[in-house]
Structures are given as structure tokens and as C-alpha cells.
């Protein structure tokens, strides 16, 4: 659906995007995450031609967008909706007029505009607010209007530029649910740019991490979170685990298979070694649990424990070997 | 005494001198604002379009136009009236009287209106422009359906301020042969030591300022709180 190949962009000599390669598949929700200034919004704007780039290729819907004329790119943009952190609504137009604006620009008939706008506002749950002005709405409602507006021209792709960053967590969740529904029901491919990792976990199928103007990681969200590449650790922050004297820390990866589910019970009952849970980050994604479990076991039991885990088919590693007196610190 | 109100001819002059002067002041103000608005709007559109952050950046054109606008703005109105009198004569056939004053007043007003309007248009949230571009709006659609629509309240308050500013300028024009309230205050009031006459005209001007400000505020509230005009 969207293929980015060796894309470069610089602003007055400073690199903004360096050697970007990316593939967003049709029908998926793709998340791009990175610190502010990493170039993620710029990359997003390259997709619909709001920003130009210096080198490389951006192929959207089998169209190489750098080859389009100004007129052609306006036509092309009809198929790509976009929403923003600041909602970008017209303050002096009613909700209905805001949603009709794209269609007005493409000379739809009045009747068709009104009908489509009302349908979409019904879809986003604002059918009672047609004549309201944006300042009478809450942040979440404004973003719903923006989503309805972005869908008016029946796009194949929806770009979200920090769309939930100005909203509180509960509202963010409801907006993400709406986006997921739009994705499922209309088959619209969604690209989300955010600095908020929980947005990626909640909404996205696959993700990319941008660090220092480059794509550092690209993959399925579950894989990235299980593999914990350094760039991910960099973004989510570090967590310290301290091994008490005489004990080691073993790290287990949970991937929601049958084995994983019954593992802890059988581990405790059949292995019969003393252990304690030091830390666990288990996330829910598409009704599946995944994440890591850190167990502390006595040094003399490490070999036995590891053998048991491997035998049961768990992914495991000795995270912190035998601690020295006074405790050994390890940054995770 | 500081003021001398004893020998006033105010009441005698009220219907035959002052009233016609009010009309001619309003005429000068109305037409110079109207023409200034038309030209100023065109210039504002060109400035906003070609600015470095505009829809069609053209730095050289933007700088040149900006230079011309600033240059005209640096002329005091009274100097402008004298300086362009040959142009005025060519345009309206005379360089004295109300009609003639409209030419330099328009010339002085349009750069002010253009700059106020440019500032109003540039205040519009850039994301709104991005959003409009994202659904394929053309530059002229962005200009008229988005920028002017969003900036309207701010444009209205800029115009109110400009109109009041130029009410004062029309009285200045009176000093160099344009007629109107300024001329009356000067010739019948100041030069004939008729203080009551002079201050009566100040009061009339004060009332006019209040009226313009009041009307401006009413329109501002209408366009600010209501969505589309006439809805």
C-alpha cells in the first residue's frame, strides 16, 4: 500500500530523514513512534505530498508520488485522509459545515454533501451535534469531527499526526477504538504517528521506531516488544532490577501459547525450587498476553531452572548471573 | 477665562456649515475606506500568498511588495496629500475638495488595511491550512474558504481600528483644502477664536468615533460567535 524506498530529506543542510525504508501493508494499522524531532511527522507528510523529499521513492497505491504534477497531487490527496493533534477544525463553521468542506472543494452536490456528512457524523457518534461550533465540543468530540471530515472523500488511507496527543487517556482510548472500527469496517489502512508507546500497543498491528532520522526498527508490535531492541528501551525508559546477593535473575518471554499459560503452575509444582517474581511487564494485545517475566532464583538452582524452562519450550535466558555481595545492578 | 464661549456663532452655523461638513467627512471616510479596502485586500492576498510561509512562496515578489507598502506607510498623510497632488489632479480633475482628498486618503489607507489583514490571515492555525491541503483544496479555495473565513473576526476589528484612524486623517485633509469637519473646526473655530464651535466639532467627532467602534464591535460579535454569516 505504502512503500518507502531509500528516502532522504534535508532542511537547509540538516538531515531530517535519512535512508527511510518502510512498507505499510494494505488494511493494517501501522504505528510510527519516536521522540519529538525524530522526523516522524515529516515522514507522514511525505506520504500525501504535504512535504517534498530530496531523494528516494514514495510509492502509495502503486503511484510514485514524486512524479505527480500539482494538479495530480490534489486529485491523489482525495484518497488520503489526515487528522492532526490540534484537530484543525474551522472555528467559525459548524460541525456539519466542517465535515462538508472537503466535498465542497470537490464540487459535490449540496444534497450528496449533506447526506454523506450526516452519515459520517452518525458513525463517529456525533449525530446530535450537527449545528454545534467546535468551541462547544470537547477535545475528543473535536477529533471525532476531524475523523469524519477525513473520511468524506472515501479515502484508502488515513494518516494520524499525533492525533491523540492532546487528549487524556480515557478519550485517547475511545478515539483509538473508533480508528480500529474505521479500519475494520471500511478497510482503510491507517498510519499513526505518535510519541506515546501505549497508543502503539493499543491500536497498531505493526510498528516502526524512528531514531535520529532513521528507521531503527520495523516489525509486528508483539515481536518488537518481546525482542526489546535497544531503540525500544531508549524510548520506553529504563527500569532497574537489582539481584539480591546469592540469587540470579532469569528472564522468560511470554507469547500466549498454551505452554505459557500453564507454565507458572507446573513450574512451581514440579520443579519445587524457591523462586520469586521480581518484575513482570505483561501487555494485552488483541486479547493476547505477551511480555516478560523476571524470576529470581538461588544461584545453585539456576542450571536446573534453565533446563526445566528450555524443556518446557519457554524462551528464557539468564538475565543477571550470580550476584556479588552487596547486590549487582543491571539496567534493563 | 481659559475658554471663551461668549461670541459663538455655533447655533447659527449648525445647519448651514456643520451639518454639510459632517456629510462630507462621512463621504470622504466612506469612499477612502471602500477603495482602501478593495486595494488593501488584493495586496493582503498577494502578501499572504507569496510570503516565505505562504501558499505560493515568492520571496522576491514578497519583499518588493512589502517594501512599497512600508514606503507608503512612512508618509504622513498631510505630506502625502501635497506630494501626490499632480496625480490627484490627473485622476479627479482637481487637487482640492472632498473628492480630491479621497485619492491620497485611499493611498494612505490601503497599506494599513493590507498589513492588518495580512496579520489576521497569518494568525490562522497552520494545521487548518495543512488539513485543507490534505483533502486536496486548491490555493484559492484555501484562501477564500479557509483563511478569510477563519480570520473574519480579526479582519473586522482591524478595519474598525483603521476606520477610526482615518476619521482623524480626514480632518487633517481639511487643513489643506478638503473641507469637512476638520476644515470647519480650523477656520470657523480656531481661526475665529470661537472655542465653542471648535469643541462642538470635537464632540461630534467623538460621537462618530464611538459610533464606528460600536458598529465594529457589533459586527465582530456577530461574526465571532456565529458560524457562517447569515445563517
Coordinates of C-alpha atoms in Angstrom, one line a residue:
Chain A
X1 CA 0.0 0.0 0.0
X2 CA 2.7 2.5 1.0
X3 CA 6.3 1.7 0.0
X4 CA 9.1 4.0 1.0
X5 CA 12.5 3.3 -0.5
X6 CA 15.8 5.0 0.4
X7 CA 14.0 8.3 1.2
X8 CA 16.2 11.3 2.2
X9 CA 15.2 14.8 3.2
X10 CA 17.2 17.7 4.4
X11 CA 16.2 21.2 5.5
X12 CA 18.9 23.7 4.7
X13 CA 21.7 21.2 5.1
X14 CA 20.3 19.4 8.2
X15 CA 19.1 15.9 7.6
X16 CA 15.6 15.3 8.6
X17 CA 15.0 11.9 7.1
X18 CA 17.9 9.6 6.3
X19 CA 17.6 6.4 4.3
X20 CA 14.0 5.6 5.2
X21 CA 12.7 2.2 4.0
X22 CA 9.3 1.2 5.1
X23 CA 6.4 -0.9 3.9
X24 CA 2.9 -0.4 5.1
X25 CA 0.6 -3.2 4.1
X26 CA -3.0 -2.8 2.9
X27 CA -5.6 -2.9 5.7
X28 CA -3.2 -2.7 8.6
X29 CA -2.8 -0.1 11.3
X30 CA 0.8 0.9 11.3
X31 CA 2.4 2.9 14.0
X32 CA 5.5 5.2 13.7
X33 CA 6.9 6.1 17.1
X34 CA 9.9 8.2 18.0
X35 CA 10.9 11.2 20.1
X36 CA 9.9 14.6 19.1
X37 CA 12.1 16.0 16.4
X38 CA 12.9 12.5 15.1
X39 CA 11.3 13.2 11.8
X40 CA 8.2 11.1 12.1
X41 CA 5.6 13.9 11.3
X42 CA 7.7 14.9 8.3
X43 CA 7.7 11.3 7.1
X44 CA 4.0 11.2 7.5
X45 CA 3.5 14.4 5.4
X46 CA 5.7 13.0 2.7
X47 CA 3.1 10.2 2.2
X48 CA 0.4 12.7 1.0
X49 CA 2.9 15.1 -0.6
X50 CA 2.4 17.9 2.0
X51 CA 6.2 17.7 2.3
X52 CA 8.6 17.0 -0.5
X53 CA 11.7 14.9 -0.2
X54 CA 15.1 15.1 -1.8
X55 CA 15.9 11.5 -2.9
X56 CA 14.3 8.1 -2.9
X57 CA 10.9 6.8 -3.7
X58 CA 7.4 7.1 -2.1
X59 CA 5.0 4.7 -3.7
X60 CA 1.4 5.0 -2.5
X61 CA -1.3 2.9 -4.1
X62 CA 1.2 2.0 -6.9
X63 CA 1.7 5.7 -7.6
X64 CA 5.1 7.2 -7.4
X65 CA 4.1 10.5 -5.8
X66 CA 7.2 12.4 -6.8
X67 CA 6.1 12.1 -10.4
X68 CA 2.8 13.8 -9.9
X69 CA 2.1 17.4 -11.1
X70 CA 0.5 19.8 -8.7
X71 CA -3.0 19.2 -10.1
X72 CA -2.5 15.4 -10.0
X73 CA -1.3 15.5 -6.4
X74 CA -4.5 17.4 -5.4
X75 CA -6.6 14.6 -7.0
X76 CA -4.4 12.0 -5.4
X77 CA -4.9 13.5 -1.9
X78 CA -8.6 12.8 -2.1
X79 CA -7.7 9.2 -1.4
X80 CA -5.7 10.0 1.8
X81 CA -7.4 11.4 4.8
X82 CA -5.5 13.1 7.6
X83 CA -6.1 14.2 11.2
X84 CA -4.0 16.3 13.5
X85 CA -3.1 16.9 17.1
X86 CA -4.7 20.3 17.1
X87 CA -7.8 18.8 15.3
X88 CA -7.5 21.6 12.7
X89 CA -11.2 22.4 12.5
X90 CA -12.5 25.7 11.2
X91 CA -13.7 27.6 14.3
X92 CA -16.3 29.6 12.6
X93 CA -18.0 26.7 10.8
X94 CA -20.5 24.3 12.3
X95 CA -19.6 20.6 12.8
X96 CA -21.7 19.8 9.7
X97 CA -20.0 22.6 7.6
X98 CA -16.6 21.4 8.7
X99 CA -17.3 17.9 7.6
X100 CA -18.8 19.1 4.3
X101 CA -15.8 21.3 3.5
X102 CA -13.7 18.7 1.6
X103 CA -16.7 17.8 -0.6
X104 CA -17.4 21.5 -1.2
X105 CA -13.9 21.8 -2.6
X106 CA -14.6 18.9 -5.0
X107 CA -18.0 20.3 -6.0
X108 CA -20.2 17.6 -4.7
X109 CA -23.9 18.4 -4.9
X110 CA -25.5 20.0 -1.8
X111 CA -27.7 17.0 -1.2
X112 CA -24.9 14.5 -1.5
X113 CA -22.7 16.5 0.8
X114 CA -25.3 16.8 3.5
X115 CA -26.2 13.1 3.3
X116 CA -22.6 11.9 3.4
X117 CA -21.7 14.3 6.3
X118 CA -24.6 13.2 8.3
X119 CA -23.8 9.5 7.8
X120 CA -20.2 10.0 8.9
X121 CA -21.1 12.1 11.9
X122 CA -23.5 9.4 12.9
X123 CA -20.7 6.9 12.5
X124 CA -18.4 8.9 14.8
X125 CA -21.3 9.3 17.3
X126 CA -22.0 13.0 16.9
X127 CA -25.3 13.0 15.1
X128 CA -26.7 15.3 17.8
X129 CA -24.1 17.9 17.3
X130 CA -24.5 18.9 13.6
X131 CA -25.1 22.6 14.3
X132 CA -22.6 23.0 17.1
X133 CA -19.5 25.1 16.7
X134 CA -16.1 23.5 17.5
X135 CA -15.6 25.6 20.7
X136 CA -18.7 23.9 22.1
X137 CA -17.2 20.5 21.8
X138 CA -14.7 18.6 24.0
X139 CA -11.3 17.6 22.6
X140 CA -12.4 14.0 21.9
X141 CA -15.5 15.2 20.1
X142 CA -13.4 17.6 18.0
X143 CA -11.2 14.8 16.9
X144 CA -14.3 12.8 16.0
X145 CA -15.4 15.6 13.8
X146 CA -11.9 15.7 12.2
X147 CA -12.1 11.9 11.6
X148 CA -15.5 12.3 10.0
X149 CA -14.1 15.1 7.8
X150 CA -11.1 13.0 6.8
X151 CA -13.4 10.2 5.7
X152 CA -15.7 12.2 3.5
X153 CA -13.8 11.6 0.2
X154 CA -13.8 7.9 0.8
X155 CA -10.0 7.5 1.3
X156 CA -8.0 4.3 1.2
X157 CA -5.5 5.6 3.8
X158 CA -5.9 7.7 7.0
X159 CA -2.9 9.5 8.3
X160 CA -2.9 10.4 12.0
X161 CA -0.4 13.0 13.1
X162 CA -0.2 12.8 16.9
X163 CA -3.9 12.6 16.8
X164 CA -4.4 11.6 20.4
X165 CA -1.5 13.6 22.0
X166 CA -3.8 16.4 23.2
X167 CA -6.3 14.0 24.8
X168 CA -6.5 12.4 28.1
X169 CA -6.0 8.6 28.4
X170 CA -9.7 7.6 28.5
X171 CA -10.6 9.8 25.5
X172 CA -7.5 8.5 23.7
X173 CA -8.7 5.0 24.1
X174 CA -12.1 5.8 22.7
X175 CA -10.6 7.6 19.7
X176 CA -8.3 4.6 19.1
X177 CA -11.3 2.3 19.3
X178 CA -13.0 4.5 16.7
X179 CA -9.9 4.3 14.4
X180 CA -9.9 0.5 14.8
X181 CA -13.5 0.3 13.9
X182 CA -12.9 2.5 10.8
X183 CA -10.0 0.2 9.9
X184 CA -12.1 -2.9 10.2
X185 CA -15.4 -1.7 8.8
X186 CA -14.1 0.3 5.9
X187 CA -10.8 -1.5 5.2
X188 CA -8.9 1.8 5.5
X189 CA -5.2 1.5 6.0
X190 CA -4.2 3.7 9.0
X191 CA -0.8 5.2 9.7
X192 CA -0.4 6.6 13.2
X193 CA 2.5 8.8 14.2
X194 CA 2.9 9.2 18.0
X195 CA 5.4 9.6 20.7
X196 CA 3.1 7.6 23.1
X197 CA 4.0 3.9 23.2
X198 CA 0.6 3.0 24.7
X199 CA -1.1 4.1 21.5
X200 CA 1.1 1.7 19.5
X201 CA 0.3 -1.1 21.9
X202 CA -3.4 -0.5 21.9
X203 CA -4.0 0.2 18.3
X204 CA -1.3 -1.0 16.0
X205 CA -0.6 -4.2 14.1
X206 CA 2.9 -3.3 13.0
X207 CA 5.3 -0.5 14.0
X208 CA 8.5 1.3 13.2
X209 CA 10.7 3.2 15.6
X210 CA 12.4 6.3 14.2
X211 CA 15.6 7.3 16.0
X212 CA 17.8 10.1 14.8
X213 CA 16.0 10.5 11.4
X214 CA 16.3 6.8 10.6
X215 CA 14.1 3.8 10.9
X216 CA 15.7 1.8 13.7
X217 CA 13.2 -1.0 14.0
X218 CA 10.3 -2.2 11.9
X219 CA 8.1 -5.2 12.7
X220 CA 5.0 -6.6 14.3
X221 CA 4.2 -4.8 17.6
X222 CA 4.3 -8.1 19.6
X223 CA 7.7 -9.1 18.1
X224 CA 9.2 -5.7 18.8
X225 CA 8.0 -5.7 22.4
X226 CA 9.3 -9.2 23.0
X227 CA 12.6 -8.7 21.4
X228 CA 13.2 -5.4 23.2
X229 CA 15.7 -3.9 20.8
X230 CA 17.8 -1.1 22.3
X231 CA 15.9 1.6 20.4
X232 CA 12.7 0.5 22.1
X233 CA 14.4 0.5 25.5
X234 CA 15.6 4.0 24.7
X235 CA 12.0 5.2 24.2
X236 CA 10.2 3.5 27.0
X237 CA 12.8 4.3 29.5
X238 CA 15.0 2.0 31.6
X239 CA 13.9 0.0 34.6
X240 CA 16.4 -1.1 37.2
X241 CA 16.4 -4.6 38.5
X242 CA 18.6 -5.5 41.5
X243 CA 19.6 -9.1 42.1
X244 CA 19.8 -9.8 45.9
X245 CA 23.1 -11.5 47.0
X246 CA 23.3 -15.2 46.1
X247 CA 20.5 -15.1 43.6
X248 CA 20.2 -14.8 39.8
X249 CA 17.6 -13.3 37.6
X250 CA 16.0 -15.4 34.8
X251 CA 14.1 -13.7 32.1
X252 CA 11.1 -15.5 30.5
X253 CA 9.3 -14.4 27.4
X254 CA 5.6 -14.8 27.4
X255 CA 3.9 -15.3 24.0
X256 CA 0.5 -16.5 24.9
X257 CA 0.7 -20.1 23.9
X258 CA -0.9 -22.9 25.9
X259 CA 2.5 -23.7 27.4
X260 CA 3.0 -20.2 28.6
X261 CA -0.4 -20.2 30.3
X262 CA 0.1 -23.3 32.4
X263 CA 3.8 -22.8 32.8
X264 CA 4.0 -21.0 36.1
X265 CA 1.8 -23.5 37.8
X266 CA 3.7 -26.5 36.6
X267 CA 7.0 -24.7 37.2
X268 CA 6.1 -24.2 40.8
X269 CA 4.6 -27.6 41.4
X270 CA 7.0 -29.9 39.6
X271 CA 10.3 -28.0 39.8
X272 CA 10.0 -27.3 43.5
X273 CA 12.7 -24.6 43.7
X274 CA 12.2 -21.5 45.7
X275 CA 11.6 -18.5 43.4
X276 CA 10.1 -15.1 43.4
X277 CA 8.8 -12.8 40.8
X278 CA 11.0 -9.7 40.6
X279 CA 9.3 -7.9 37.8
X280 CA 6.8 -8.5 35.0
X281 CA 5.6 -6.5 32.1
X282 CA 2.8 -8.4 30.5
X283 CA 0.7 -6.5 28.0
X284 CA -2.6 -7.3 26.4
X285 CA -2.8 -7.1 22.7
X286 CA -5.7 -8.3 20.6
X287 CA -6.8 -10.4 23.7
X288 CA -3.4 -12.0 23.9
X289 CA -0.9 -11.6 26.7
X290 CA 2.7 -11.0 25.9
X291 CA 5.7 -9.6 27.7
X292 CA 8.4 -10.6 30.0
X293 CA 8.6 -12.2 33.4
X294 CA 11.7 -11.9 35.6
X295 CA 12.3 -14.6 38.2
X296 CA 14.8 -14.5 41.0
X297 CA 16.2 -18.0 41.9
X298 CA 19.1 -19.0 44.2
X299 CA 22.4 -19.3 42.3
X300 CA 22.7 -23.1 42.9
X301 CA 19.3 -23.7 41.2
X302 CA 19.9 -21.7 38.1
X303 CA 21.1 -24.6 35.9
X304 CA 18.2 -26.8 37.0
X305 CA 15.7 -24.0 36.4
X306 CA 17.0 -23.1 33.0
X307 CA 17.0 -26.7 31.9
X308 CA 13.4 -27.1 33.0
X309 CA 12.3 -23.9 31.2
X310 CA 14.0 -24.9 28.0
X311 CA 12.5 -28.3 28.2
X312 CA 9.0 -26.9 28.5
X313 CA 9.6 -24.8 25.4
X314 CA 9.8 -21.4 27.1
X315 CA 12.1 -18.7 25.7
X316 CA 14.4 -17.9 28.6
X317 CA 17.8 -16.5 29.4
X318 CA 19.9 -15.8 32.4
X319 CA 19.4 -12.1 32.7
X320 CA 21.6 -11.4 35.7
X321 CA 24.1 -14.0 36.6
X322 CA 25.2 -14.8 40.2
X323 CA 25.1 -11.6 42.1
X324 CA 28.1 -10.4 44.1
X325 CA 27.8 -9.5 47.7
X326 CA 26.0 -6.2 48.1
X327 CA 23.9 -6.7 45.1
X328 CA 24.7 -6.2 41.5
X329 CA 22.8 -3.7 39.4
X330 CA 21.8 -4.2 35.9
X331 CA 20.0 -1.8 33.8
X332 CA 17.2 -3.3 31.8
Chain B
X1 CA -11.1 82.8 31.3
X2 CA -9.5 79.8 29.6
X3 CA -12.4 79.2 27.2
X4 CA -14.3 82.0 25.7
X5 CA -17.8 80.9 24.8
X6 CA -19.3 84.4 24.7
X7 CA -19.3 85.3 21.0
X8 CA -20.2 81.9 19.5
X9 CA -21.9 81.5 16.2
X10 CA -22.3 77.8 16.7
X11 CA -26.0 77.7 16.6
X12 CA -26.2 79.9 13.6
X13 CA -23.7 77.7 11.7
X14 CA -25.1 74.4 12.9
X15 CA -27.5 73.7 10.0
X16 CA -25.7 75.5 7.2
X17 CA -22.0 74.8 7.9
X18 CA -21.6 72.0 10.3
X19 CA -24.2 69.6 9.0
X20 CA -22.9 69.6 5.4
X21 CA -19.3 69.2 6.9
X22 CA -20.5 66.1 8.7
X23 CA -21.8 64.7 5.5
X24 CA -18.7 65.5 3.5
X25 CA -16.4 64.0 6.3
X26 CA -18.5 60.8 6.2
X27 CA -18.3 60.7 2.4
X28 CA -14.5 61.1 2.4
X29 CA -14.2 58.4 5.1
X30 CA -16.6 56.0 3.4
X31 CA -15.0 56.2 -0.1
X32 CA -11.4 56.2 1.1
X33 CA -12.1 53.2 3.3
X34 CA -14.0 51.4 0.5
X35 CA -11.3 51.9 -2.1
X36 CA -8.6 51.3 0.5
X37 CA -10.3 48.0 1.5
X38 CA -10.5 46.8 -2.1
X39 CA -6.9 47.6 -2.9
X40 CA -5.7 46.5 0.6
X41 CA -7.5 43.2 0.3
X42 CA -5.8 42.5 -3.1
X43 CA -2.4 43.4 -1.6
X44 CA -3.0 41.3 1.5
X45 CA -3.8 38.3 -0.7
X46 CA -0.6 38.8 -2.6
X47 CA 1.4 39.2 0.5
X48 CA -0.1 36.1 2.2
X49 CA 0.3 34.0 -1.0
X50 CA 3.9 34.9 -1.7
X51 CA 5.2 35.1 1.9
X52 CA 8.0 32.6 2.7
X53 CA 5.5 30.5 4.6
X54 CA 2.7 31.2 2.1
X55 CA 0.8 29.0 -0.3
X56 CA 3.0 30.0 -3.2
X57 CA 6.2 31.4 -1.8
X58 CA 7.9 34.0 -3.9
X59 CA 10.5 35.8 -1.7
X60 CA 11.5 38.4 -4.2
X61 CA 7.9 39.5 -5.0
X62 CA 7.0 39.4 -1.3
X63 CA 9.9 41.7 -0.4
X64 CA 9.3 44.1 -3.2
X65 CA 5.6 44.5 -2.4
X66 CA 6.4 44.7 1.3
X67 CA 8.9 47.5 0.6
X68 CA 6.4 49.5 -1.4
X69 CA 3.8 49.1 1.3
X70 CA 6.2 50.2 4.0
X71 CA 7.3 53.2 2.0
X72 CA 3.8 54.5 1.5
X73 CA 3.1 53.9 5.2
X74 CA 6.0 56.1 6.2
X75 CA 4.5 59.2 4.6
X76 CA 2.5 61.3 7.0
X77 CA -1.0 61.7 5.5
X78 CA -0.7 65.5 5.3
X79 CA 2.5 65.2 3.3
X80 CA 1.0 62.6 1.1
X81 CA -1.8 64.9 0.2
X82 CA 0.6 67.5 -1.0
X83 CA 3.1 65.2 -2.6
X84 CA 0.7 63.4 -4.9
X85 CA -1.4 66.4 -5.8
X86 CA -0.4 66.1 -9.5
X87 CA -1.7 62.5 -9.6
X88 CA -4.9 63.6 -7.8
X89 CA -5.4 66.3 -10.4
X90 CA -4.9 63.8 -13.2
X91 CA -7.4 61.4 -11.6
X92 CA -10.3 63.6 -10.5
X93 CA -9.5 66.9 -12.3
X94 CA -8.8 68.9 -9.2
X95 CA -6.5 68.7 -6.2
X96 CA -8.8 70.5 -3.7
X97 CA -12.1 69.5 -2.2
X98 CA -13.6 66.2 -0.8
X99 CA -13.3 64.2 -4.0
X100 CA -9.7 65.1 -4.4
X101 CA -8.9 64.1 -0.7
X102 CA -10.3 60.6 -1.3
X103 CA -7.2 59.8 -3.6
X104 CA -4.5 60.4 -1.0
X105 CA -6.6 59.0 1.8
X106 CA -7.1 55.8 -0.2
X107 CA -3.4 55.7 -0.9
X108 CA -2.6 56.1 2.8
X109 CA -5.3 53.6 3.9
X110 CA -4.7 50.6 1.7
X111 CA -1.2 49.7 3.1
X112 CA -2.6 49.9 6.6
X113 CA -5.5 47.7 5.7
X114 CA -3.3 45.3 3.8
X115 CA -0.9 44.9 6.8
X116 CA -3.7 44.5 9.3
X117 CA -5.3 41.9 7.0
X118 CA -2.1 40.1 6.4
X119 CA -1.5 39.8 10.1
X120 CA -5.1 38.5 10.6
X121 CA -4.7 35.9 7.8
X122 CA -1.4 34.7 9.2
X123 CA -2.8 34.1 12.6
X124 CA -4.9 31.2 11.3
X125 CA -3.8 27.9 12.7
X126 CA -1.3 26.4 10.2
X127 CA -2.7 23.0 10.8
X128 CA -6.0 24.1 9.4
X129 CA -4.2 25.0 6.2
X130 CA -2.4 21.7 6.2
X131 CA -5.8 19.9 6.7
X132 CA -7.3 21.8 3.7
X133 CA -4.3 20.8 1.6
X134 CA -4.6 17.2 2.8
X135 CA -8.1 16.9 1.3
X136 CA -6.9 18.5 -2.0
X137 CA -8.1 22.1 -1.6
X138 CA -6.6 24.5 -4.2
X139 CA -4.8 27.6 -3.2
X140 CA -7.7 29.9 -4.0
X141 CA -10.1 27.6 -2.0
X142 CA -7.7 27.7 0.9
X143 CA -7.6 31.5 0.6
X144 CA -11.3 32.1 0.5
X145 CA -13.0 29.1 2.1
X146 CA -10.4 28.7 4.9
X147 CA -8.2 31.7 5.6
X148 CA -10.7 34.6 5.1
X149 CA -13.5 32.6 6.8
X150 CA -11.3 31.9 9.8
X151 CA -9.8 35.4 10.0
X152 CA -13.0 37.3 9.5
X153 CA -13.5 38.5 13.2
X154 CA -9.9 39.6 13.3
X155 CA -10.2 41.4 10.0
X156 CA -13.3 43.2 11.2
X157 CA -11.6 44.5 14.3
X158 CA -8.6 45.6 12.2
X159 CA -11.0 47.5 9.9
X160 CA -12.7 49.2 12.8
X161 CA -9.4 50.5 14.1
X162 CA -8.3 51.6 10.7
X163 CA -11.6 53.5 10.1
X164 CA -11.2 55.4 13.3
X165 CA -7.6 56.2 12.5
X166 CA -8.7 57.6 9.1
X167 CA -11.5 59.6 10.6
X168 CA -8.7 61.7 12.1
X169 CA -6.9 61.8 8.8
X170 CA -9.9 63.2 7.0
X171 CA -9.9 66.2 9.4
X172 CA -6.2 66.6 8.6
X173 CA -7.1 66.7 4.9
X174 CA -9.4 69.6 5.9
X175 CA -6.3 71.6 6.7
X176 CA -5.2 71.5 3.1
X177 CA -8.4 72.4 1.4
X178 CA -10.5 69.3 1.6
X179 CA -13.4 70.7 3.6
X180 CA -15.3 68.6 6.1
X181 CA -15.3 68.8 9.9
X182 CA -11.5 69.4 10.2
X183 CA -11.7 72.5 8.0
X184 CA -14.7 73.8 9.9
X185 CA -13.1 73.4 13.3
X186 CA -10.0 75.1 11.9
X187 CA -11.4 78.0 10.0
X188 CA -14.7 78.8 11.9
X189 CA -13.5 77.7 15.3
X190 CA -9.8 78.0 15.8
X191 CA -9.0 80.9 13.5
X192 CA -12.1 83.0 14.6
X193 CA -11.5 82.3 18.3
X194 CA -14.8 80.6 18.5
X195 CA -13.9 78.0 21.1
X196 CA -17.4 76.6 21.5
X197 CA -17.5 76.0 17.7
X198 CA -14.2 74.2 17.8
X199 CA -15.1 72.0 20.8
X200 CA -18.5 71.2 19.4
X201 CA -16.8 69.7 16.4
X202 CA -14.5 67.7 18.7
X203 CA -17.6 66.4 20.4
X204 CA -19.2 65.5 17.1
X205 CA -16.0 63.6 16.1
X206 CA -16.0 61.9 19.5
X207 CA -19.6 60.7 18.8
X208 CA -18.5 59.5 15.4
X209 CA -15.6 57.5 16.9
X210 CA -18.0 55.9 19.4
X211 CA -20.4 55.0 16.7
X212 CA -17.8 53.4 14.5
X213 CA -16.3 51.5 17.4
X214 CA -19.8 50.4 18.4
X215 CA -20.8 49.2 15.0
X216 CA -17.4 47.5 14.6
X217 CA -18.0 45.6 17.9
X218 CA -21.5 44.6 16.9
X219 CA -20.2 43.1 13.6
X220 CA -17.3 41.5 15.4
X221 CA -19.5 39.7 17.9
X222 CA -21.8 38.6 15.1
X223 CA -19.1 37.0 13.1
X224 CA -17.2 35.7 16.0
X225 CA -20.0 33.9 17.9
X226 CA -22.0 32.8 14.9
X227 CA -20.7 30.4 12.4
X228 CA -21.3 31.3 8.8
X229 CA -22.6 34.8 8.2
X230 CA -26.3 35.0 7.5
X231 CA -27.0 31.6 8.9

